[in-house]
Amino acid sequence: MELQLWLSFLLLHVIHDVQSSSPRGQWTANVPTKIPALHGSCVVIPCTYTYPKPTSKKILNRWRGFWRNGNKIVSTNLPKWKLPQEYKKRTQFWGKLQSRNCTMLLDGVRTTDVGPFYFRIEMPQYKSFSYTQNAVSIDVIR
């Protein structure tokens, strides 16, 4: 697993097709558009996000993050969330949402794990947003 993780990080440095970053005043997720991954390996989807500055003075102290594939939630920062069987124990939410990091790990890559995957943020004291325009596809290599 450690070698697979290292290879995933190495592949990410080779990928230059990363969606451009935006000013902090917009809803934007910075993710690669496509990531190559060997069948059976693990893949890290690096992700940072931005959102418009809230106009109210409410303190944001709760964040819920979800990685989705269509209507399926494949990963979340909520530990008690029931994931679909096909993703159970294969995904880990690595990002710290307070730091605008939404990175996810997908282990045991399957030929069906092509995506597109997108991130959704929910801030109960503010707003929620699905970054469907900033989706990631996985090119599964056999």
CSV table of C-alpha atoms in Angstrom, one decimal:
chain,number,residue,atom,x,y,z
A,1,MET,CA,0.0,0.0,0.0
A,2,GLU,CA,2.8,2.4,0.8
A,3,LEU,CA,4.4,1.9,-2.6
A,4,GLN,CA,1.0,2.3,-4.3
A,5,LEU,CA,0.5,5.6,-2.4
A,6,TRP,CA,3.9,6.8,-3.4
A,7,LEU,CA,3.2,5.9,-7.0
A,8,SER,CA,-0.1,7.8,-6.9
A,9,PHE,CA,1.6,10.9,-5.6
A,10,LEU,CA,4.3,10.5,-8.3
A,11,LEU,CA,1.6,10.3,-11.0
A,12,LEU,CA,0.0,13.4,-9.7
A,13,HIS,CA,3.2,15.4,-10.3
A,14,VAL,CA,3.2,14.2,-13.9
A,15,ILE,CA,-0.4,15.4,-14.4
A,16,HIS,CA,-0.5,19.0,-15.6
A,17,ASP,CA,-4.2,19.1,-16.5
A,18,VAL,CA,-5.3,20.6,-13.3
A,19,GLN,CA,-8.2,22.9,-13.2
A,20,SER,CA,-7.2,26.5,-12.7
A,21,SER,CA,-7.6,28.1,-9.3
A,22,SER,CA,-10.0,31.0,-8.8
A,23,PRO,CA,-10.2,34.0,-6.5
A,24,ARG,CA,-11.4,33.2,-3.0
A,25,GLY,CA,-14.7,35.0,-3.7
A,26,GLN,CA,-16.2,32.2,-5.9
A,27,TRP,CA,-17.3,28.6,-5.4
A,28,THR,CA,-14.4,26.7,-6.9
A,29,ALA,CA,-12.8,23.3,-6.4
A,30,ASN,CA,-9.2,22.8,-7.6
A,31,VAL,CA,-8.8,19.2,-8.7
A,32,PRO,CA,-7.2,17.4,-11.6
A,33,THR,CA,-9.7,16.7,-14.4
A,34,LYS,CA,-8.3,13.2,-15.0
A,35,ILE,CA,-6.1,10.9,-12.9
A,36,PRO,CA,-4.5,7.7,-14.2
A,37,ALA,CA,-4.6,4.8,-11.8
A,38,LEU,CA,-3.6,1.1,-12.0
A,39,HIS,CA,-6.4,-1.4,-11.5
A,40,GLY,CA,-6.2,-2.5,-7.8
A,41,SER,CA,-4.0,0.4,-6.7
A,42,CYS,CA,-5.0,3.4,-4.6
A,43,VAL,CA,-5.4,6.9,-5.9
A,44,VAL,CA,-5.3,10.2,-4.1
A,45,ILE,CA,-7.6,12.9,-5.5
A,46,PRO,CA,-6.0,16.2,-4.3
A,47,CYS,CA,-8.6,18.9,-3.7
A,48,THR,CA,-8.9,22.4,-2.4
A,49,TYR,CA,-12.0,24.6,-2.5
A,50,THR,CA,-13.1,28.2,-2.1
A,51,TYR,CA,-16.3,29.8,-1.3
A,52,PRO,CA,-17.6,33.4,-1.2
A,53,LYS,CA,-17.0,35.3,2.0
A,54,PRO,CA,-20.2,35.1,4.2
A,55,THR,CA,-21.8,38.5,4.7
A,56,SER,CA,-23.1,37.6,8.2
A,57,LYS,CA,-20.9,37.6,11.2
A,58,LYS,CA,-21.8,34.0,12.1
A,59,ILE,CA,-18.8,31.9,13.0
A,60,LEU,CA,-18.4,28.9,10.7
A,61,ASN,CA,-17.7,26.0,13.0
A,62,ARG,CA,-19.3,23.0,11.2
A,63,TRP,CA,-18.4,21.6,7.8
A,64,ARG,CA,-19.7,18.5,6.1
A,65,GLY,CA,-17.9,17.3,3.0
A,66,PHE,CA,-19.0,14.7,0.5
A,67,TRP,CA,-17.4,13.2,-2.5
A,68,ARG,CA,-20.1,12.0,-4.9
A,69,ASN,CA,-20.3,9.9,-8.1
A,70,GLY,CA,-23.7,10.9,-9.5
A,71,ASN,CA,-26.2,10.5,-6.7
A,72,LYS,CA,-23.9,8.1,-4.7
A,73,ILE,CA,-21.9,9.5,-1.8
A,74,VAL,CA,-18.5,7.7,-2.0
A,75,SER,CA,-16.6,9.4,0.8
A,76,THR,CA,-17.4,11.9,3.6
A,77,ASN,CA,-15.8,13.5,6.7
A,78,LEU,CA,-18.7,12.2,8.8
A,79,PRO,CA,-17.4,8.9,10.4
A,80,LYS,CA,-20.8,7.4,11.1
A,81,TRP,CA,-22.1,7.9,7.5
A,82,LYS,CA,-23.2,4.7,5.8
A,83,LEU,CA,-21.5,4.5,2.4
A,84,PRO,CA,-22.7,2.2,-0.4
A,85,GLN,CA,-21.2,-1.3,-0.2
A,86,GLU,CA,-19.1,-0.8,-3.3
A,87,TYR,CA,-17.2,2.1,-1.6
A,88,LYS,CA,-17.3,0.9,2.0
A,89,LYS,CA,-13.8,0.6,3.5
A,90,ARG,CA,-12.2,1.7,0.2
A,91,THR,CA,-12.4,5.5,0.6
A,92,GLN,CA,-10.9,7.9,3.1
A,93,PHE,CA,-11.6,11.6,3.4
A,94,TRP,CA,-8.2,13.1,4.0
A,95,GLY,CA,-8.9,16.8,3.8
A,96,LYS,CA,-9.4,19.2,6.7
A,97,LEU,CA,-12.4,21.2,5.6
A,98,GLN,CA,-11.7,24.1,7.9
A,99,SER,CA,-8.4,24.5,5.9
A,100,ARG,CA,-10.3,24.3,2.6
A,101,ASN,CA,-8.8,20.9,1.9
A,102,CYS,CA,-11.1,18.2,0.4
A,103,THR,CA,-8.6,15.5,-0.6
A,104,MET,CA,-9.8,12.0,-0.9
A,105,LEU,CA,-8.2,8.5,-1.1
A,106,LEU,CA,-9.7,5.7,-3.1
A,107,ASP,CA,-8.2,2.3,-2.5
A,108,GLY,CA,-8.5,-0.9,-4.6
A,109,VAL,CA,-9.3,0.9,-7.8
A,110,ARG,CA,-11.8,-1.0,-9.9
A,111,THR,CA,-12.7,-0.7,-13.6
A,112,THR,CA,-16.0,0.8,-12.5
A,113,ASP,CA,-14.3,3.7,-10.6
A,114,VAL,CA,-14.1,6.0,-13.5
A,115,GLY,CA,-16.3,8.8,-12.1
A,116,PRO,CA,-16.9,11.5,-12.7
A,117,PHE,CA,-16.5,12.3,-9.0
A,118,TYR,CA,-17.2,15.8,-7.5
A,119,PHE,CA,-17.1,17.4,-4.1
A,120,ARG,CA,-19.9,18.9,-2.1
A,121,ILE,CA,-19.5,21.2,0.9
A,122,GLU,CA,-22.3,21.8,3.5
A,123,MET,CA,-21.8,24.6,6.0
A,124,PRO,CA,-25.0,24.7,8.1
A,125,GLN,CA,-24.3,28.2,9.4
A,126,TYR,CA,-23.8,29.5,5.8
A,127,LYS,CA,-24.6,27.6,2.5
A,128,SER,CA,-24.1,24.4,0.7
A,129,PHE,CA,-22.6,23.9,-2.8
A,130,SER,CA,-21.9,21.0,-5.2
A,131,TYR,CA,-18.8,21.5,-7.3
A,132,THR,CA,-20.2,19.6,-10.3
A,133,GLN,CA,-18.3,21.8,-12.8
A,134,ASN,CA,-15.0,20.7,-11.2
A,135,ALA,CA,-15.3,16.9,-11.6
A,136,VAL,CA,-12.5,14.3,-11.6
A,137,SER,CA,-12.4,11.2,-13.8
A,138,ILE,CA,-10.1,8.2,-13.2
A,139,ASP,CA,-8.4,6.5,-16.2
A,140,VAL,CA,-8.2,2.9,-14.9
A,141,ILE,CA,-5.2,1.1,-16.4
A,142,ARG,CA,-5.2,-2.7,-16.4
